[in-house]
PDB file of N, CA and C in Angstrom:
ATOM      1  N   UNK Z   1      31.954  45.323 -27.533  1.00 54.00           N
ATOM      2  CA  UNK Z   1      32.152  46.455 -26.891  1.00 54.00           C
ATOM      3  C   UNK Z   1      31.168  47.408 -27.029  1.00 54.00           C
ATOM      4  N   UNK Z   2      30.549  47.416 -28.298  1.00 69.00           N
ATOM      5  CA  UNK Z   2      29.545  48.466 -28.616  1.00 69.00           C
ATOM      6  C   UNK Z   2      28.251  48.218 -27.667  1.00 69.00           C
ATOM      7  N   UNK Z   3      27.959  47.062 -27.189  1.00 90.00           N
ATOM      8  CA  UNK Z   3      26.897  46.914 -26.265  1.00 90.00           C
ATOM      9  C   UNK Z   3      27.216  47.576 -24.870  1.00 90.00           C
ATOM     10  N   UNK Z   4      28.442  47.589 -24.428  1.00 93.00           N
ATOM     11  CA  UNK Z   4      28.940  48.170 -23.241  1.00 93.00           C
ATOM     12  C   UNK Z   4      28.510  49.528 -23.346  1.00 93.00           C
ATOM     13  N   UNK Z   5      28.903  50.268 -24.472  1.00 93.00           N
ATOM     14  CA  UNK Z   5      28.538  51.708 -24.669  1.00 93.00           C
ATOM     15  C   UNK Z   5      27.035  52.192 -24.653  1.00 93.00           C
ATOM     16  N   UNK Z   6      26.174  51.136 -25.041  1.00 92.00           N
ATOM     17  CA  UNK Z   6      24.689  51.231 -25.081  1.00 92.00           C
ATOM     18  C   UNK Z   6      24.422  51.130 -23.484  1.00 92.00           C
ATOM     19  N   UNK Z   7      25.021  50.337 -22.797  1.00 92.00           N
ATOM     20  CA  UNK Z   7      24.702  50.022 -21.266  1.00 92.00           C
ATOM     21  C   UNK Z   7      24.935  51.371 -20.420  1.00 92.00           C
ATOM     22  N   UNK Z   8      26.144  52.020 -20.700  1.00 95.00           N
ATOM     23  CA  UNK Z   8      26.457  53.257 -19.812  1.00 95.00           C
ATOM     24  C   UNK Z   8      26.069  54.572 -20.376  1.00 95.00           C
ATOM     25  N   UNK Z   9      25.502  54.470 -21.557  1.00 94.00           N
ATOM     26  CA  UNK Z   9      25.010  55.794 -22.110  1.00 94.00           C
ATOM     27  C   UNK Z   9      23.580  56.232 -21.876  1.00 94.00           C
ATOM     28  N   UNK Z  10      23.188  56.066 -20.560  1.00 93.00           N
ATOM     29  CA  UNK Z  10      21.748  56.326 -20.038  1.00 93.00           C
ATOM     30  C   UNK Z  10      21.802  57.458 -19.176  1.00 93.00           C
ATOM     31  N   UNK Z  11      20.625  58.042 -18.954  1.00 94.00           N
ATOM     32  CA  UNK Z  11      20.638  59.402 -18.046  1.00 94.00           C
ATOM     33  C   UNK Z  11      20.401  58.653 -16.702  1.00 94.00           C
ATOM     34  N   UNK Z  12      20.154  57.529 -16.286  1.00 97.00           N
ATOM     35  CA  UNK Z  12      20.282  56.903 -14.951  1.00 97.00           C
ATOM     36  C   UNK Z  12      21.521  56.428 -14.680  1.00 97.00           C
ATOM     37  N   UNK Z  13      21.893  56.607 -13.471  1.00 98.00           N
ATOM     38  CA  UNK Z  13      23.308  55.985 -13.054  1.00 98.00           C
ATOM     39  C   UNK Z  13      23.258  54.385 -13.328  1.00 98.00           C
ATOM     40  N   UNK Z  14      24.239  53.843 -13.637  1.00 98.00           N
ATOM     41  CA  UNK Z  14      24.423  52.428 -13.880  1.00 98.00           C
ATOM     42  C   UNK Z  14      25.463  51.837 -12.952  1.00 98.00           C
ATOM     43  N   UNK Z  15      25.181  51.049 -12.007  1.00 98.00           N
ATOM     44  CA  UNK Z  15      26.167  50.478 -11.104  1.00 98.00           C
ATOM     45  C   UNK Z  15      26.572  49.050 -11.785  1.00 98.00           C
ATOM     46  N   UNK Z  16      27.818  48.864 -12.233  1.00 98.00           N
ATOM     47  CA  UNK Z  16      28.484  47.693 -12.787  1.00 98.00           C
ATOM     48  C   UNK Z  16      29.044  46.832 -11.738  1.00 98.00           C
ATOM     49  N   UNK Z  17      28.977  45.529 -11.721  1.00 98.00           N
ATOM     50  CA  UNK Z  17      29.689  44.670 -10.613  1.00 98.00           C
ATOM     51  C   UNK Z  17      30.292  43.833 -11.536  1.00 98.00           C
ATOM     52  N   UNK Z  18      31.682  43.880 -11.636  1.00 98.00           N
ATOM     53  CA  UNK Z  18      32.654  42.963 -12.438  1.00 98.00           C
ATOM     54  C   UNK Z  18      32.978  41.832 -11.425  1.00 98.00           C
ATOM     55  N   UNK Z  19      32.514  40.649 -11.888  1.00 98.00           N
ATOM     56  CA  UNK Z  19      32.598  39.648 -10.669  1.00 98.00           C
ATOM     57  C   UNK Z  19      33.151  38.115 -11.487  1.00 98.00           C
ATOM     58  N   UNK Z  20      33.419  37.142 -10.684  1.00 98.00           N
ATOM     59  CA  UNK Z  20      33.741  35.801 -11.156  1.00 98.00           C
ATOM     60  C   UNK Z  20      33.019  34.806 -10.341  1.00 98.00           C
ATOM     61  N   UNK Z  21      32.446  33.856 -10.941  1.00 96.00           N
ATOM     62  CA  UNK Z  21      31.591  32.813 -10.270  1.00 96.00           C
ATOM     63  C   UNK Z  21      32.389  32.089  -9.101  1.00 96.00           C
ATOM     64  N   UNK Z  22      33.680  31.965  -9.289  1.00 97.00           N
ATOM     65  CA  UNK Z  22      34.469  31.132  -8.442  1.00 97.00           C
ATOM     66  C   UNK Z  22      34.959  32.124  -7.324  1.00 97.00           C
ATOM     67  N   UNK Z  23      34.827  33.273  -7.101  1.00 97.00           N
ATOM     68  CA  UNK Z  23      35.380  34.349  -6.220  1.00 97.00           C
ATOM     69  C   UNK Z  23      34.385  34.354  -4.982  1.00 97.00           C
ATOM     70  N   UNK Z  24      34.909  34.076  -3.783  1.00 97.00           N
ATOM     71  CA  UNK Z  24      33.887  34.138  -2.666  1.00 97.00           C
ATOM     72  C   UNK Z  24      33.474  35.476  -2.394  1.00 97.00           C
ATOM     73  N   UNK Z  25      34.339  36.556  -2.347  1.00 96.00           N
ATOM     74  CA  UNK Z  25      33.907  37.789  -2.120  1.00 96.00           C
ATOM     75  C   UNK Z  25      32.769  38.366  -3.160  1.00 96.00           C
ATOM     76  N   UNK Z  26      32.884  37.904  -4.464  1.00 97.00           N
ATOM     77  CA  UNK Z  26      32.061  38.281  -5.424  1.00 97.00           C
ATOM     78  C   UNK Z  26      30.618  37.509  -5.187  1.00 97.00           C
ATOM     79  N   UNK Z  27      30.563  36.219  -4.619  1.00 96.00           N
ATOM     80  CA  UNK Z  27      29.401  35.666  -4.259  1.00 96.00           C
ATOM     81  C   UNK Z  27      28.722  36.338  -3.109  1.00 96.00           C
ATOM     82  N   UNK Z  28      29.449  36.916  -2.104  1.00 97.00           N
ATOM     83  CA  UNK Z  28      28.770  37.418  -0.905  1.00 97.00           C
ATOM     84  C   UNK Z  28      28.279  38.789  -1.385  1.00 97.00           C
ATOM     85  N   UNK Z  29      28.605  39.328  -2.518  1.00 97.00           N
ATOM     86  CA  UNK Z  29      27.910  40.591  -3.135  1.00 97.00           C
ATOM     87  C   UNK Z  29      26.660  40.329  -3.720  1.00 97.00           C
ATOM     88  N   UNK Z  30      26.355  39.121  -4.145  1.00 96.00           N
ATOM     89  CA  UNK Z  30      25.172  38.980  -4.925  1.00 96.00           C
ATOM     90  C   UNK Z  30      23.800  39.731  -4.031  1.00 96.00           C
ATOM     91  N   UNK Z  31      23.636  39.118  -2.777  1.00 98.00           N
ATOM     92  CA  UNK Z  31      22.526  39.553  -1.990  1.00 98.00           C
ATOM     93  C   UNK Z  31      22.565  41.151  -1.939  1.00 98.00           C
ATOM     94  N   UNK Z  32      23.806  41.783  -1.681  1.00 98.00           N
ATOM     95  CA  UNK Z  32      24.011  43.158  -1.558  1.00 98.00           C
ATOM     96  C   UNK Z  32      23.344  43.940  -2.743  1.00 98.00           C
ATOM     97  N   UNK Z  33      23.812  43.369  -3.894  1.00 98.00           N
ATOM     98  CA  UNK Z  33      23.476  43.936  -5.158  1.00 98.00           C
ATOM     99  C   UNK Z  33      22.058  43.843  -5.460  1.00 98.00           C
ATOM    100  N   UNK Z  34      21.465  42.675  -5.053  1.00 98.00           N
ATOM    101  CA  UNK Z  34      20.070  42.545  -5.178  1.00 98.00           C
ATOM    102  C   UNK Z  34      19.372  43.702  -4.261  1.00 98.00           C
ATOM    103  N   UNK Z  35      19.681  43.811  -3.148  1.00 98.00           N
ATOM    104  CA  UNK Z  35      19.095  44.811  -2.156  1.00 98.00           C
ATOM    105  C   UNK Z  35      19.363  46.149  -2.772  1.00 98.00           C
ATOM    106  N   UNK Z  36      20.428  46.514  -3.392  1.00 98.00           N
ATOM    107  CA  UNK Z  36      20.650  47.912  -3.969  1.00 98.00           C
ATOM    108  C   UNK Z  36      19.634  48.154  -5.135  1.00 98.00           C
ATOM    109  N   UNK Z  37      19.632  46.937  -6.015  1.00 98.00           N
ATOM    110  CA  UNK Z  37      18.638  47.152  -7.145  1.00 98.00           C
ATOM    111  C   UNK Z  37      17.192  47.434  -6.662  1.00 98.00           C
ATOM    112  N   UNK Z  38      16.844  46.806  -5.678  1.00 98.00           N
ATOM    113  CA  UNK Z  38      15.270  46.780  -5.127  1.00 98.00           C
ATOM    114  C   UNK Z  38      15.172  48.186  -4.350  1.00 98.00           C
ATOM    115  N   UNK Z  39      16.171  48.687  -3.635  1.00 98.00           N
ATOM    116  CA  UNK Z  39      16.027  49.992  -3.182  1.00 98.00           C
ATOM    117  C   UNK Z  39      15.984  51.291  -4.091  1.00 98.00           C
ATOM    118  N   UNK Z  40      16.680  50.990  -5.280  1.00 98.00           N
ATOM    119  CA  UNK Z  40      16.737  51.857  -6.199  1.00 98.00           C
ATOM    120  C   UNK Z  40      15.843  52.027  -7.250  1.00 98.00           C
ATOM    121  N   UNK Z  41      15.185  50.754  -7.541  1.00 97.00           N
ATOM    122  CA  UNK Z  41      14.001  50.725  -8.363  1.00 97.00           C
ATOM    123  C   UNK Z  41      14.687  51.111  -9.894  1.00 97.00           C
ATOM    124  N   UNK Z  42      13.576  51.992 -10.461  1.00 96.00           N
ATOM    125  CA  UNK Z  42      13.875  52.475 -11.850  1.00 96.00           C
ATOM    126  C   UNK Z  42      14.700  53.571 -11.967  1.00 96.00           C
ATOM    127  N   UNK Z  43      15.270  54.147 -10.834  1.00 97.00           N
ATOM    128  CA  UNK Z  43      16.176  55.254 -10.768  1.00 97.00           C
ATOM    129  C   UNK Z  43      17.501  55.083 -11.108  1.00 97.00           C
ATOM    130  N   UNK Z  44      17.971  53.685 -11.167  1.00 98.00           N
ATOM    131  CA  UNK Z  44      19.251  53.457 -11.462  1.00 98.00           C
ATOM    132  C   UNK Z  44      19.192  51.803 -11.960  1.00 98.00           C
ATOM    133  N   UNK Z  45      20.252  51.487 -12.536  1.00 97.00           N
ATOM    134  CA  UNK Z  45      20.292  50.074 -12.980  1.00 97.00           C
ATOM    135  C   UNK Z  45      21.546  49.398 -12.406  1.00 97.00           C
ATOM    136  N   UNK Z  46      21.341  48.160 -12.090  1.00 97.00           N
ATOM    137  CA  UNK Z  46      22.436  47.450 -11.513  1.00 97.00           C
ATOM    138  C   UNK Z  46      22.854  46.176 -12.476  1.00 97.00           C
ATOM    139  N   UNK Z  47      24.053  46.131 -13.123  1.00 97.00           N
ATOM    140  CA  UNK Z  47      24.368  45.247 -13.959  1.00 97.00           C
ATOM    141  C   UNK Z  47      25.523  44.577 -13.505  1.00 97.00           C
ATOM    142  N   UNK Z  48      25.390  43.033 -13.623  1.00 97.00           N
ATOM    143  CA  UNK Z  48      26.555  42.290 -13.333  1.00 97.00           C
ATOM    144  C   UNK Z  48      27.343  41.805 -14.371  1.00 97.00           C
ATOM    145  N   UNK Z  49      28.565  41.902 -14.594  1.00 97.00           N
ATOM    146  CA  UNK Z  49      29.583  41.481 -15.699  1.00 97.00           C
ATOM    147  C   UNK Z  49      30.500  40.415 -15.308  1.00 97.00           C
ATOM    148  N   UNK Z  50      30.285  39.307 -15.827  1.00 97.00           N
ATOM    149  CA  UNK Z  50      31.187  38.027 -15.432  1.00 97.00           C
ATOM    150  C   UNK Z  50      32.603  38.369 -16.256  1.00 97.00           C
ATOM    151  N   UNK Z  51      33.760  38.433 -15.391  1.00 97.00           N
ATOM    152  CA  UNK Z  51      34.903  38.836 -16.138  1.00 97.00           C
ATOM    153  C   UNK Z  51      35.387  37.626 -16.893  1.00 97.00           C
ATOM    154  N   UNK Z  52      34.973  36.420 -16.588  1.00 97.00           N
ATOM    155  CA  UNK Z  52      35.570  35.160 -17.458  1.00 97.00           C
ATOM    156  C   UNK Z  52      34.862  35.343 -18.832  1.00 97.00           C
ATOM    157  N   UNK Z  53      33.592  35.711 -18.866  1.00 96.00           N
ATOM    158  CA  UNK Z  53      32.892  35.829 -20.253  1.00 96.00           C
ATOM    159  C   UNK Z  53      33.060  37.174 -20.928  1.00 96.00           C
ATOM    160  N   UNK Z  54      33.567  38.134 -20.257  1.00 96.00           N
ATOM    161  CA  UNK Z  54      33.827  39.423 -20.975  1.00 96.00           C
ATOM    162  C   UNK Z  54      35.295  39.851 -20.598  1.00 96.00           C
ATOM    163  N   UNK Z  55      36.195  39.061 -20.720  1.00 96.00           N
ATOM    164  CA  UNK Z  55      37.728  39.218 -20.488  1.00 96.00           C
ATOM    165  C   UNK Z  55      38.176  40.547 -21.179  1.00 96.00           C
ATOM    166  N   UNK Z  56      37.843  40.695 -22.495  1.00 96.00           N
ATOM    167  CA  UNK Z  56      38.277  41.834 -23.167  1.00 96.00           C
ATOM    168  C   UNK Z  56      37.741  43.275 -22.631  1.00 96.00           C
ATOM    169  N   UNK Z  57      36.484  43.184 -22.160  1.00 96.00           N
ATOM    170  CA  UNK Z  57      36.066  44.481 -21.609  1.00 96.00           C
ATOM    171  C   UNK Z  57      36.734  44.660 -20.225  1.00 96.00           C
ATOM    172  N   UNK Z  58      36.870  43.690 -19.420  1.00 97.00           N
ATOM    173  CA  UNK Z  58      37.483  43.648 -18.076  1.00 97.00           C
ATOM    174  C   UNK Z  58      39.050  44.194 -18.279  1.00 97.00           C
ATOM    175  N   UNK Z  59      39.594  43.648 -19.321  1.00 97.00           N
ATOM    176  CA  UNK Z  59      41.037  44.129 -19.576  1.00 97.00           C
ATOM    177  C   UNK Z  59      41.033  45.563 -19.902  1.00 97.00           C
ATOM    178  N   UNK Z  60      40.117  45.948 -20.826  1.00 96.00           N
ATOM    179  CA  UNK Z  60      40.067  47.286 -21.289  1.00 96.00           C
ATOM    180  C   UNK Z  60      39.956  48.356 -20.269  1.00 96.00           C
ATOM    181  N   UNK Z  61      39.106  47.760 -19.152  1.00 97.00           N
ATOM    182  CA  UNK Z  61      38.768  48.899 -18.156  1.00 97.00           C
ATOM    183  C   UNK Z  61      39.911  48.476 -16.870  1.00 97.00           C
ATOM    184  N   UNK Z  62      40.692  47.694 -17.090  1.00 97.00           N
ATOM    185  CA  UNK Z  62      41.772  47.421 -16.135  1.00 97.00           C
ATOM    186  C   UNK Z  62      41.198  46.774 -14.954  1.00 97.00           C
ATOM    187  N   UNK Z  63      40.329  45.967 -14.964  1.00 98.00           N
ATOM    188  CA  UNK Z  63      39.812  45.278 -13.807  1.00 98.00           C
ATOM    189  C   UNK Z  63      40.740  44.331 -13.415  1.00 98.00           C
ATOM    190  N   UNK Z  64      41.426  44.492 -12.157  1.00 96.00           N
ATOM    191  CA  UNK Z  64      42.421  43.519 -11.593  1.00 96.00           C
ATOM    192  C   UNK Z  64      41.671  42.767 -10.276  1.00 96.00           C
ATOM    193  N   UNK Z  65      41.228  43.498  -9.312  1.00 97.00           N
ATOM    194  CA  UNK Z  65      40.590  42.972  -8.181  1.00 97.00           C
ATOM    195  C   UNK Z  65      39.145  42.684  -8.385  1.00 97.00           C
ATOM    196  N   UNK Z  66      38.670  41.669  -7.694  1.00 98.00           N
ATOM    197  CA  UNK Z  66      37.294  41.275  -7.703  1.00 98.00           C
ATOM    198  C   UNK Z  66      36.717  41.428  -6.337  1.00 98.00           C
ATOM    199  N   UNK Z  67      35.402  41.722  -6.263  1.00 98.00           N
ATOM    200  CA  UNK Z  67      34.765  42.268  -7.244  1.00 98.00           C
ATOM    201  C   UNK Z  67      35.127  43.846  -7.390  1.00 98.00           C
ATOM    202  N   UNK Z  68      35.002  44.214  -8.684  1.00 98.00           N
ATOM    203  CA  UNK Z  68      35.235  45.680  -9.013  1.00 98.00           C
ATOM    204  C   UNK Z  68      33.849  46.284  -9.263  1.00 98.00           C
ATOM    205  N   UNK Z  69      33.412  47.503  -8.734  1.00 98.00           N
ATOM    206  CA  UNK Z  69      32.320  48.123  -8.739  1.00 98.00           C
ATOM    207  C   UNK Z  69      32.592  49.499  -9.470  1.00 98.00           C
ATOM    208  N   UNK Z  70      31.736  49.772 -10.535  1.00 98.00           N
ATOM    209  CA  UNK Z  70      31.809  51.268 -11.150  1.00 98.00           C
ATOM    210  C   UNK Z  70      30.545  51.777 -11.261  1.00 98.00           C
ATOM    211  N   UNK Z  71      30.467  52.978 -11.083  1.00 98.00           N
ATOM    212  CA  UNK Z  71      29.047  53.895 -11.365  1.00 98.00           C
ATOM    213  C   UNK Z  71      29.347  54.709 -12.716  1.00 98.00           C
ATOM    214  N   UNK Z  72      28.470  54.583 -13.627  1.00 98.00           N
ATOM    215  CA  UNK Z  72      28.655  55.372 -15.005  1.00 98.00           C
ATOM    216  C   UNK Z  72      27.199  56.233 -14.932  1.00 98.00           C
ATOM    217  N   UNK Z  73      27.350  57.324 -15.480  1.00 97.00           N
ATOM    218  CA  UNK Z  73      26.155  57.900 -15.880  1.00 97.00           C
ATOM    219  C   UNK Z  73      26.433  58.662 -17.158  1.00 97.00           C
ATOM    220  N   UNK Z  74      25.536  58.709 -18.201  1.00 96.00           N
ATOM    221  CA  UNK Z  74      25.762  59.289 -19.440  1.00 96.00           C
ATOM    222  C   UNK Z  74      27.184  59.033 -20.259  1.00 96.00           C
ATOM    223  N   UNK Z  75      27.606  57.704 -20.020  1.00 96.00           N
ATOM    224  CA  UNK Z  75      28.935  57.326 -20.612  1.00 96.00           C
ATOM    225  C   UNK Z  75      30.029  57.671 -19.753  1.00 96.00           C
ATOM    226  N   UNK Z  76      29.908  58.298 -18.778  1.00 97.00           N
ATOM    227  CA  UNK Z  76      30.912  58.669 -17.962  1.00 97.00           C
ATOM    228  C   UNK Z  76      31.204  57.978 -16.553  1.00 97.00           C
ATOM    229  N   UNK Z  77      32.455  57.692 -16.415  1.00 97.00           N
ATOM    230  CA  UNK Z  77      32.810  56.800 -15.061  1.00 97.00           C
ATOM    231  C   UNK Z  77      32.772  57.944 -13.922  1.00 97.00           C
ATOM    232  N   UNK Z  78      31.875  57.622 -12.945  1.00 98.00           N
ATOM    233  CA  UNK Z  78      31.769  58.706 -11.807  1.00 98.00           C
ATOM    234  C   UNK Z  78      32.314  58.180 -10.660  1.00 98.00           C
ATOM    235  N   UNK Z  79      32.723  56.842 -10.435  1.00 98.00           N
ATOM    236  CA  UNK Z  79      33.174  56.258  -9.159  1.00 98.00           C
ATOM    237  C   UNK Z  79      33.579  54.771  -9.577  1.00 98.00           C
ATOM    238  N   UNK Z  80      34.634  54.391  -8.991  1.00 98.00           N
ATOM    239  CA  UNK Z  80      35.029  53.008  -9.048  1.00 98.00           C
ATOM    240  C   UNK Z  80      35.808  52.615  -7.780  1.00 98.00           C
ATOM    241  N   UNK Z  81      35.494  51.190  -7.375  1.00 98.00           N
ATOM    242  CA  UNK Z  81      36.296  50.733  -6.220  1.00 98.00           C
ATOM    243  C   UNK Z  81      36.208  49.174  -6.379  1.00 98.00           C
ATOM    244  N   UNK Z  82      37.481  48.645  -5.882  1.00 97.00           N
ATOM    245  CA  UNK Z  82      37.464  47.141  -5.789  1.00 97.00           C
ATOM    246  C   UNK Z  82      37.144  46.639  -4.312  1.00 97.00           C
ATOM    247  N   UNK Z  83      36.743  45.535  -4.230  1.00 97.00           N
ATOM    248  CA  UNK Z  83      36.357  45.064  -2.940  1.00 97.00           C
ATOM    249  C   UNK Z  83      34.917  45.039  -2.667  1.00 97.00           C
ATOM    250  N   UNK Z  84      34.564  44.407  -1.567  1.00 96.00           N
ATOM    251  CA  UNK Z  84      33.245  44.342  -1.184  1.00 96.00           C
ATOM    252  C   UNK Z  84      32.850  45.665  -0.573  1.00 96.00           C
ATOM    253  N   UNK Z  85      31.496  45.907  -0.709  1.00 97.00           N
ATOM    254  CA  UNK Z  85      30.911  47.186  -0.280  1.00 97.00           C
ATOM    255  C   UNK Z  85      29.636  46.899   0.288  1.00 97.00           C
ATOM    256  N   UNK Z  86      29.020  47.602   1.330  1.00 97.00           N
ATOM    257  CA  UNK Z  86      27.772  47.233   1.808  1.00 97.00           C
ATOM    258  C   UNK Z  86      26.552  47.831   1.034  1.00 97.00           C
ATOM    259  N   UNK Z  87      25.419  47.433   1.186  1.00 98.00           N
ATOM    260  CA  UNK Z  87      24.264  48.068   0.395  1.00 98.00           C
ATOM    261  C   UNK Z  87      24.011  49.450   0.582  1.00 98.00           C
ATOM    262  N   UNK Z  88      24.073  49.937   1.899  1.00 98.00           N
ATOM    263  CA  UNK Z  88      23.867  51.350   2.089  1.00 98.00           C
ATOM    264  C   UNK Z  88      24.796  52.336   1.617  1.00 98.00           C
ATOM    265  N   UNK Z  89      25.972  51.874   1.609  1.00 97.00           N
ATOM    266  CA  UNK Z  89      27.181  52.641   0.971  1.00 97.00           C
ATOM    267  C   UNK Z  89      26.931  52.985  -0.598  1.00 97.00           C
ATOM    268  N   UNK Z  90      26.578  51.798  -1.099  1.00 98.00           N
ATOM    269  CA  UNK Z  90      26.388  51.790  -2.606  1.00 98.00           C
ATOM    270  C   UNK Z  90      25.074  52.585  -2.990  1.00 98.00           C
ATOM    271  N   UNK Z  91      24.093  52.313  -2.259  1.00 98.00           N
ATOM    272  CA  UNK Z  91      22.870  53.153  -2.426  1.00 98.00           C
ATOM    273  C   UNK Z  91      23.055  54.558  -2.314  1.00 98.00           C
ATOM    274  N   UNK Z  92      23.910  55.099  -1.360  1.00 98.00           N
ATOM    275  CA  UNK Z  92      24.224  56.442  -1.140  1.00 98.00           C
ATOM    276  C   UNK Z  92      25.024  57.082  -2.186  1.00 98.00           C
ATOM    277  N   UNK Z  93      26.041  56.100  -2.811  1.00 98.00           N
ATOM    278  CA  UNK Z  93      26.749  56.691  -3.806  1.00 98.00           C
ATOM    279  C   UNK Z  93      25.997  56.835  -5.087  1.00 98.00           C
ATOM    280  N   UNK Z  94      25.285  55.706  -5.351  1.00 98.00           N
ATOM    281  CA  UNK Z  94      24.308  55.789  -6.763  1.00 98.00           C
ATOM    282  C   UNK Z  94      23.327  56.943  -6.503  1.00 98.00           C
ATOM    283  N   UNK Z  95      22.893  57.147  -5.461  1.00 98.00           N
ATOM    284  CA  UNK Z  95      21.953  58.412  -5.068  1.00 98.00           C
ATOM    285  C   UNK Z  95      22.513  59.714  -5.463  1.00 98.00           C
ATOM    286  N   UNK Z  96      23.826  59.838  -5.367  1.00 97.00           N
ATOM    287  CA  UNK Z  96      24.421  61.091  -5.665  1.00 97.00           C
ATOM    288  C   UNK Z  96      24.315  61.578  -7.202  1.00 97.00           C
ATOM    289  N   UNK Z  97      24.144  60.522  -8.001  1.00 97.00           N
ATOM    290  CA  UNK Z  97      24.204  60.768  -9.371  1.00 97.00           C
ATOM    291  C   UNK Z  97      22.615  60.606 -10.006  1.00 97.00           C
ATOM    292  N   UNK Z  98      21.807  60.403  -9.168  1.00 94.00           N
ATOM    293  CA  UNK Z  98      20.340  60.294  -9.831  1.00 94.00           C
ATOM    294  C   UNK Z  98      19.758  61.827 -10.067  1.00 94.00           C
TER     295      UNK Z  98
END
């Protein structure tokens, strides 16, 4: 969990995607998140977290639905939503915290 603290304690916003390889909705989010990462460049970070490999973290953050997306900045959760989102919506949300 200490690595998670390092991930979110940044001055740039961090968009986290909690996903599972077997989930179709999560699979369809892969290209969307790639587009978001390209559009934001070094102004933000996009990090994918596999809930199967990080079950303790997913449980601690009460991740129930997949995909679950969160935006953190300076260690504080700013936004959270479960379900698919489009690239423009995510880019707009992250830009609010840049």
